[in-house]
Tab-separated table of C-alpha atoms and ligand atoms in Angstrom:
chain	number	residue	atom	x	y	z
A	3	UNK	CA	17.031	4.985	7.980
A	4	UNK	CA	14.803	2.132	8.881
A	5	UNK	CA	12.321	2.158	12.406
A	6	UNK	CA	10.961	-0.626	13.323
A	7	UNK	CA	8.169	-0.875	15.621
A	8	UNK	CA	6.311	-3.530	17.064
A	9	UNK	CA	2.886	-3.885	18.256
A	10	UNK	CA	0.858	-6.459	19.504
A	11	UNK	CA	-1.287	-7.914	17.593
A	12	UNK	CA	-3.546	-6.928	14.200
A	13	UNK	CA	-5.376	-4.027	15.716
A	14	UNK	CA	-2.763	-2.397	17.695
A	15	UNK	CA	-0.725	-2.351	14.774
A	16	UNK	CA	-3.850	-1.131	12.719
A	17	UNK	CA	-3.922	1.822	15.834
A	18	UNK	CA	0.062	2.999	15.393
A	19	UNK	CA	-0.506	2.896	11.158
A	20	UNK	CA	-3.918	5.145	11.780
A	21	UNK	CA	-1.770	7.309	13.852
A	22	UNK	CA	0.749	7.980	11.278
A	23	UNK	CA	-1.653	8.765	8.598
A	24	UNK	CA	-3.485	11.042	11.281
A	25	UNK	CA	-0.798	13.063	12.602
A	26	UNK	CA	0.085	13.901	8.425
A	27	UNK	CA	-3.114	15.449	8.140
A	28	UNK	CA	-3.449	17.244	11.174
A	29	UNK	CA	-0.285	18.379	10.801
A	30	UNK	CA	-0.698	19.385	7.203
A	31	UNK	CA	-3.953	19.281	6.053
A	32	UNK	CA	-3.200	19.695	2.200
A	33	UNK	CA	-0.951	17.008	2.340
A	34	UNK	CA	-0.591	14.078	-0.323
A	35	UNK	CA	-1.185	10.645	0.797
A	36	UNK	CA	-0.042	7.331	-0.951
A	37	UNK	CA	-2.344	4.819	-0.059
A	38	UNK	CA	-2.141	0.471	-0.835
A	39	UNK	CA	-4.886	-1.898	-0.475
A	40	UNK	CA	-4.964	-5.441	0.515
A	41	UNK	CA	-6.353	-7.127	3.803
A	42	UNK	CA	-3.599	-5.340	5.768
A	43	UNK	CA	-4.458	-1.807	6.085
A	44	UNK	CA	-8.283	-2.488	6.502
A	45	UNK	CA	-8.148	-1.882	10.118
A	46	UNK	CA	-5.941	0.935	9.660
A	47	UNK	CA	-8.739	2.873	7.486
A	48	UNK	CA	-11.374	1.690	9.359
A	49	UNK	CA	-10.253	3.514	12.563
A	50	UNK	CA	-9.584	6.598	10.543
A	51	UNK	CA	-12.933	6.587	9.093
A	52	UNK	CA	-13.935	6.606	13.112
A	53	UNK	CA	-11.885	9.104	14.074
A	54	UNK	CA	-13.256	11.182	10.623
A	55	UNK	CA	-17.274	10.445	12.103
A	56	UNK	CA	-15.934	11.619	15.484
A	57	UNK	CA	-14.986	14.504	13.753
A	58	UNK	CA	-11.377	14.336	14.704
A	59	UNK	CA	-10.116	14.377	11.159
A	60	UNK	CA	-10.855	16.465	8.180
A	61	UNK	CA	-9.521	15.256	4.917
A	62	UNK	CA	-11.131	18.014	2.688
A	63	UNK	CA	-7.741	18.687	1.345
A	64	UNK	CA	-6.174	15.649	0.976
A	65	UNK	CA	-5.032	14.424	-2.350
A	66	UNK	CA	-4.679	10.609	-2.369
A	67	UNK	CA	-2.876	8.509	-5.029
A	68	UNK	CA	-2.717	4.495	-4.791
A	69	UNK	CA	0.104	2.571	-5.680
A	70	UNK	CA	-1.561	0.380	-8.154
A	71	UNK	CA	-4.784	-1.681	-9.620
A	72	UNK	CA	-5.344	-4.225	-11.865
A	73	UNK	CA	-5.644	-4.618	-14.993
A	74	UNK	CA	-9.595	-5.165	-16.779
A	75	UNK	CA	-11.689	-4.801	-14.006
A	76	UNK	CA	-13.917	-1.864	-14.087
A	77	UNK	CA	-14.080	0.395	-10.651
A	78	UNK	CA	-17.112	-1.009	-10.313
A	79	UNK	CA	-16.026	-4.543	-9.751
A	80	UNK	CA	-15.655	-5.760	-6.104
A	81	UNK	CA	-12.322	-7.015	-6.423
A	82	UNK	CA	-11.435	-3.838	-8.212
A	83	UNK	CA	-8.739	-1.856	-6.081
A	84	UNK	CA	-10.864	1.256	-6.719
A	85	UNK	CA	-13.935	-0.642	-5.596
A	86	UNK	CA	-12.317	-1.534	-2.416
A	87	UNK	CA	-10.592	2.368	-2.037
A	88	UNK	CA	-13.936	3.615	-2.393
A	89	UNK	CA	-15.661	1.183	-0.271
A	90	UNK	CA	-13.301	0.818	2.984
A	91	UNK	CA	-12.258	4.260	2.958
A	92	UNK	CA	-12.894	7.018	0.699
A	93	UNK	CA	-16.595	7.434	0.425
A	94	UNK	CA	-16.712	7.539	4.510
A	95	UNK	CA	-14.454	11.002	4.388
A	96	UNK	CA	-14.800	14.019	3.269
A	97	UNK	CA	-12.076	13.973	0.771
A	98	UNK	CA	-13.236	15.620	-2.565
A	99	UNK	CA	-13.081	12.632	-5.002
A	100	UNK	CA	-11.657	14.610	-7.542
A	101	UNK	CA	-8.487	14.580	-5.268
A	102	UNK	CA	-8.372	10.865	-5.707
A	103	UNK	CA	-6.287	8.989	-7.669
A	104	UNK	CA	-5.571	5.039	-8.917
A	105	UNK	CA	-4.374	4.303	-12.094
A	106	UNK	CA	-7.125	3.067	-14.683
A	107	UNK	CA	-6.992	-0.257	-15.102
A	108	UNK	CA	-9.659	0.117	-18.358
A	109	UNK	CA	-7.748	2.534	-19.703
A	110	UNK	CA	-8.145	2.150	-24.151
A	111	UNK	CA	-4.352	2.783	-24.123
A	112	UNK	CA	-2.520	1.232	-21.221
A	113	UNK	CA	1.087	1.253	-22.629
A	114	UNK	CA	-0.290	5.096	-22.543
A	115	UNK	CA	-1.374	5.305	-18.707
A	116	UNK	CA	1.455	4.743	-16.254
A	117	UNK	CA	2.827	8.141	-18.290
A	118	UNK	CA	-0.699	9.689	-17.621
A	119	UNK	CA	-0.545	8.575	-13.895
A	120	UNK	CA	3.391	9.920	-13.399
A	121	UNK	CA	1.967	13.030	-14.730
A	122	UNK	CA	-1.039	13.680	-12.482
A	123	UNK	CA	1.383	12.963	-9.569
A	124	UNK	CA	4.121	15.016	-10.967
A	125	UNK	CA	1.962	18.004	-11.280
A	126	UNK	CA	0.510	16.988	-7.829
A	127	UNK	CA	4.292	17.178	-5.933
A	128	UNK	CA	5.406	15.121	-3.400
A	129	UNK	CA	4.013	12.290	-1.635
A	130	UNK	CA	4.102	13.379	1.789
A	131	UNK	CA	3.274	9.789	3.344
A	132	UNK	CA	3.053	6.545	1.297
A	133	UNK	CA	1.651	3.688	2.659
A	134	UNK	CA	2.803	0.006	1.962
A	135	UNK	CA	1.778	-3.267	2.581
A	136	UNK	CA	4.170	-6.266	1.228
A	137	UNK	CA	3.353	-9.180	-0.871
A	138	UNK	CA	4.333	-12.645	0.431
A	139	UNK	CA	7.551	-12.410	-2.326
A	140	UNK	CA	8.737	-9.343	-0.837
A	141	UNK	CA	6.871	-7.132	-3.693
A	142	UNK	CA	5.406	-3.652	-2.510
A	143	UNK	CA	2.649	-2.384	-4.457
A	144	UNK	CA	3.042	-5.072	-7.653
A	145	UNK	CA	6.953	-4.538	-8.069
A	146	UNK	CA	7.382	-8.080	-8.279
A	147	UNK	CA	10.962	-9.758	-7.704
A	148	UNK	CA	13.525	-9.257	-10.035
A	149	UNK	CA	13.625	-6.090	-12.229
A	150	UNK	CA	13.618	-2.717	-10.497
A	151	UNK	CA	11.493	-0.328	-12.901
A	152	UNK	CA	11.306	2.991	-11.343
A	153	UNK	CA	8.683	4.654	-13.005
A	154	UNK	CA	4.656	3.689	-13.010
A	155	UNK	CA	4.636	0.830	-15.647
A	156	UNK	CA	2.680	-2.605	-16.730
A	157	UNK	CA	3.709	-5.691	-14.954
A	158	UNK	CA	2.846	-9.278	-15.532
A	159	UNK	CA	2.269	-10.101	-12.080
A	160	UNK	CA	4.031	-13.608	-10.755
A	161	UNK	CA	2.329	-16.998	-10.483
A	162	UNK	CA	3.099	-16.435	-6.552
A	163	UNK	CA	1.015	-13.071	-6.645
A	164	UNK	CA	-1.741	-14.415	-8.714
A	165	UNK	CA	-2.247	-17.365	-6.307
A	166	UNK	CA	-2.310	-15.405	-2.853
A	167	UNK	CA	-4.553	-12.783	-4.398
A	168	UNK	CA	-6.995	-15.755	-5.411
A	169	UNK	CA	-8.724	-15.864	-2.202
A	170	UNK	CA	-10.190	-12.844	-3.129
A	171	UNK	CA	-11.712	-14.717	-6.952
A	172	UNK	CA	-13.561	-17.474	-7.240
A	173	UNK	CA	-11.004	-19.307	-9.038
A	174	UNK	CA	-7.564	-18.293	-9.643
A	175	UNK	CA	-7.856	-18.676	-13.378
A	176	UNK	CA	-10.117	-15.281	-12.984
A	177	UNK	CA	-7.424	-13.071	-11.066
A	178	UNK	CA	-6.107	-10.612	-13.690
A	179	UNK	CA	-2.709	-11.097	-14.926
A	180	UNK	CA	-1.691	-7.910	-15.231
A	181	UNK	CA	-1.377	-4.720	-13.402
A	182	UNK	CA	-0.304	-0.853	-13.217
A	183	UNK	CA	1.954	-0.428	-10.631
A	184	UNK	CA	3.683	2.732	-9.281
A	185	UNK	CA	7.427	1.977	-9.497
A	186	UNK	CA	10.406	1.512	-7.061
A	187	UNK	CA	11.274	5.234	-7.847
A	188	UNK	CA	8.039	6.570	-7.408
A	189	UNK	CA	8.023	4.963	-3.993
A	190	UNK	CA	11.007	5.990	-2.787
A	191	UNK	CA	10.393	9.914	-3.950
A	192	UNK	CA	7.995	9.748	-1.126
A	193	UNK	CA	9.122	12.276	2.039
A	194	UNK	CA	7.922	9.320	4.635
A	195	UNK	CA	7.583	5.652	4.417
A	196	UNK	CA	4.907	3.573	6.349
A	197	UNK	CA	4.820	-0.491	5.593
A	198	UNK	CA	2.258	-2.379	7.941
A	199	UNK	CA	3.101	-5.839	8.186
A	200	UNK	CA	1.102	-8.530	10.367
A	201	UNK	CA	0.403	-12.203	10.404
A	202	UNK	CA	2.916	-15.307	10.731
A	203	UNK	CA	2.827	-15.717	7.485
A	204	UNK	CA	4.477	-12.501	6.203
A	205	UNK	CA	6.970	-13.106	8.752
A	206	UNK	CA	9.264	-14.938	6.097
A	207	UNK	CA	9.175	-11.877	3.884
A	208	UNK	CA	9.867	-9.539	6.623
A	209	UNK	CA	12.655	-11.262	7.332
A	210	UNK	CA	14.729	-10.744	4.386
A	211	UNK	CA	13.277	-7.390	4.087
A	212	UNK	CA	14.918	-6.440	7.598
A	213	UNK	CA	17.890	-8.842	7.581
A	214	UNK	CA	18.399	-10.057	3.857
A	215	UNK	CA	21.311	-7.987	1.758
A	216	UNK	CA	19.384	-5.236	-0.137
A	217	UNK	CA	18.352	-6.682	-3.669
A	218	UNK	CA	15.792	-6.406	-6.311
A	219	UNK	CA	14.852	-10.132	-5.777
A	220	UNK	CA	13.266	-8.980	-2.245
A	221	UNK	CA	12.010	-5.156	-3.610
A	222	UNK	CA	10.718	-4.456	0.172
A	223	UNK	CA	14.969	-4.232	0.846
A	224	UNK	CA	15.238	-1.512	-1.386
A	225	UNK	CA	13.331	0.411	0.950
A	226	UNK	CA	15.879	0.461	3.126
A	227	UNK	CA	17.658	3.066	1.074
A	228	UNK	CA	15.262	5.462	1.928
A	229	UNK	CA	16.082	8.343	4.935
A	230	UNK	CA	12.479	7.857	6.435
A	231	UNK	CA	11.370	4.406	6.487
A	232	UNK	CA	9.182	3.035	9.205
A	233	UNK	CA	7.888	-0.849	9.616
A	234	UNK	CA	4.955	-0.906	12.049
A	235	UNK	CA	4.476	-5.094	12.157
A	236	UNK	CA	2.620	-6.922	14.809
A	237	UNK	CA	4.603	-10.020	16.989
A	238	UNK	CA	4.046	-12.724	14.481
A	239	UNK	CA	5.377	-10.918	11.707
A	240	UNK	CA	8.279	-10.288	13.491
A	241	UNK	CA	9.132	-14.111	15.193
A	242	UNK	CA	11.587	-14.654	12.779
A	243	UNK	CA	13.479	-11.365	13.700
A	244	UNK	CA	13.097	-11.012	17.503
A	245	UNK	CA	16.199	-12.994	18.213
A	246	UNK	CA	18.335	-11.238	16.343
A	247	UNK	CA	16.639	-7.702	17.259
A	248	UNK	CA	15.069	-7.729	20.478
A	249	UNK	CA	12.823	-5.400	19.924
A	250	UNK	CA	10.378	-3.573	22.430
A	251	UNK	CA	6.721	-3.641	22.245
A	252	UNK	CA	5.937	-0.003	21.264
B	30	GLP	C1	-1.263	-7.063	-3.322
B	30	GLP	C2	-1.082	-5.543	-3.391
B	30	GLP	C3	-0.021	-5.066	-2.431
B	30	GLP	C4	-0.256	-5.652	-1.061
B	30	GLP	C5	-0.184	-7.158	-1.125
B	30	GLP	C6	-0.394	-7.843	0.204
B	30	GLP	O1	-0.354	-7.741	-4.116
B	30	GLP	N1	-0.757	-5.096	-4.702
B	30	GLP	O2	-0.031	-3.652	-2.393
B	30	GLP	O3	0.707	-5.171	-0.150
B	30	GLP	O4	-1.196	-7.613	-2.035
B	30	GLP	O5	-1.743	-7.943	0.505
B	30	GLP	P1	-2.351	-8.340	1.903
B	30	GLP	O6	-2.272	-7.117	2.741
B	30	GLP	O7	-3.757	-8.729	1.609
B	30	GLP	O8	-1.514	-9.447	2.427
């Protein structure tokens, strides 16, 4: 079933995703987080980072696994998703590192390491709580539009990804590619969904994610299959929707 709640702005929205994430540790402390990166959950982490120095929040026995990361750039490049993991959010707790996962983007082998990565979280179990963002297209994690590949796997991202993720390179000749991705199945195995959407100009997307018939060419709709899916977007993500919906500010 899909929830849909709507905050405010950015920051409440960032508040209500921080809660989420909190209340699955306090309530199980060894529980298995899916975590995304991108501008959108920034707040989100930063609060729980507060709420970790307050010392509200342990995460000693969290396990984390992200949903993807791209392909050549070494952890220690800024624009690296591990880079930015490690920067925003998990050197600020403390998680033990080794309980940490993103796929490796340098890996020698890479036809080899979405099998390596559906491994470790095999072994691992269940994601308790994955969090999503969504990519302008409709994509969640780099499940671009089109093909619905259920396991981790290598995607050639789409000229549409490789141009909104530019802002973030110095040209957009230099944003990689390619990518590991965790795959439509791997998301939906997940006990909880959480996709934070904010900003007028995700409110297309959202759209046809809430509203649009449930297709590969918009993989956010597939979510919609799931038993436990919750959209926490802010008012200008959802201006396209609040005719039709009327929704409540939460
Ligand atoms: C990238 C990531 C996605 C993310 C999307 C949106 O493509 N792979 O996981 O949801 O960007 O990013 P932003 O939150 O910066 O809009």
């Amino acid at each position: 079933m899909m929830k849909i709640m709507k905050a405010q702005d950015y920051e409440h929205a960032s508040r209500v995703v921080a809660n989420f994430l909190a209340a699955q540790v306090l309530l199980k402390p060894d529980c298995i987080l899916g975590l995304a990166t991108g501008s959108t959950p920034l707040g989100a982490y930063q609060e729980l980072v507060k709420r970790h120095k307050e010392g509200e929040l342990s995460f000693a026995q969290v396990t984390t696994f992200n949903l993807d990361e791209y392909f050549g750039l070494p952890p220690e490049d800024e624009r690296s998703y591990h880079y930015y993991m490690h920067y925003h959010f998990l050197d600020h707790l403390d998680i033990r590192q080794e309980q940490t996962h993103l796929p490796n983007g340098m890996a020698e082998n890479l036809e080899a390491e979405p099998k390596r990565y559906d491994g470790l979280m095999h072994q691992a179990g269940q994601i308790d709580l994955q969090l999503l963002g969504i990519g302008l297209n409709g994509h969640i994690g780099f499940n671009e539009p089109g093909e619905i590949i259920n396991d981790t796997h290598v995607v050639d991202l789409t000229e549409t990804t490789i141009e909104s993720n530019s802002r973030f390179f110095q040209r957009s000749e230099d944003v990689p590619r390619k990518a590991i991705t965790m795959g439509i199945g791997t998301i939906l195995r997940a006990k909880k969904i959480v996709m934070m959407v904010t900003g007028e100009n995700k409110a297309k997307a959202l759209k046809n994610t809430i509203l649009g018939p449930i297709t590969a060419d918009v993989p956010a709709t597939l979510l919609r299959l799931h038993s436990d899916f919750t959209i926490v977007a802010d008012a200008e993500a959802l201006s396209l929707v609040q005719d039709r919906l009327d929704l409540a500010e939460i």
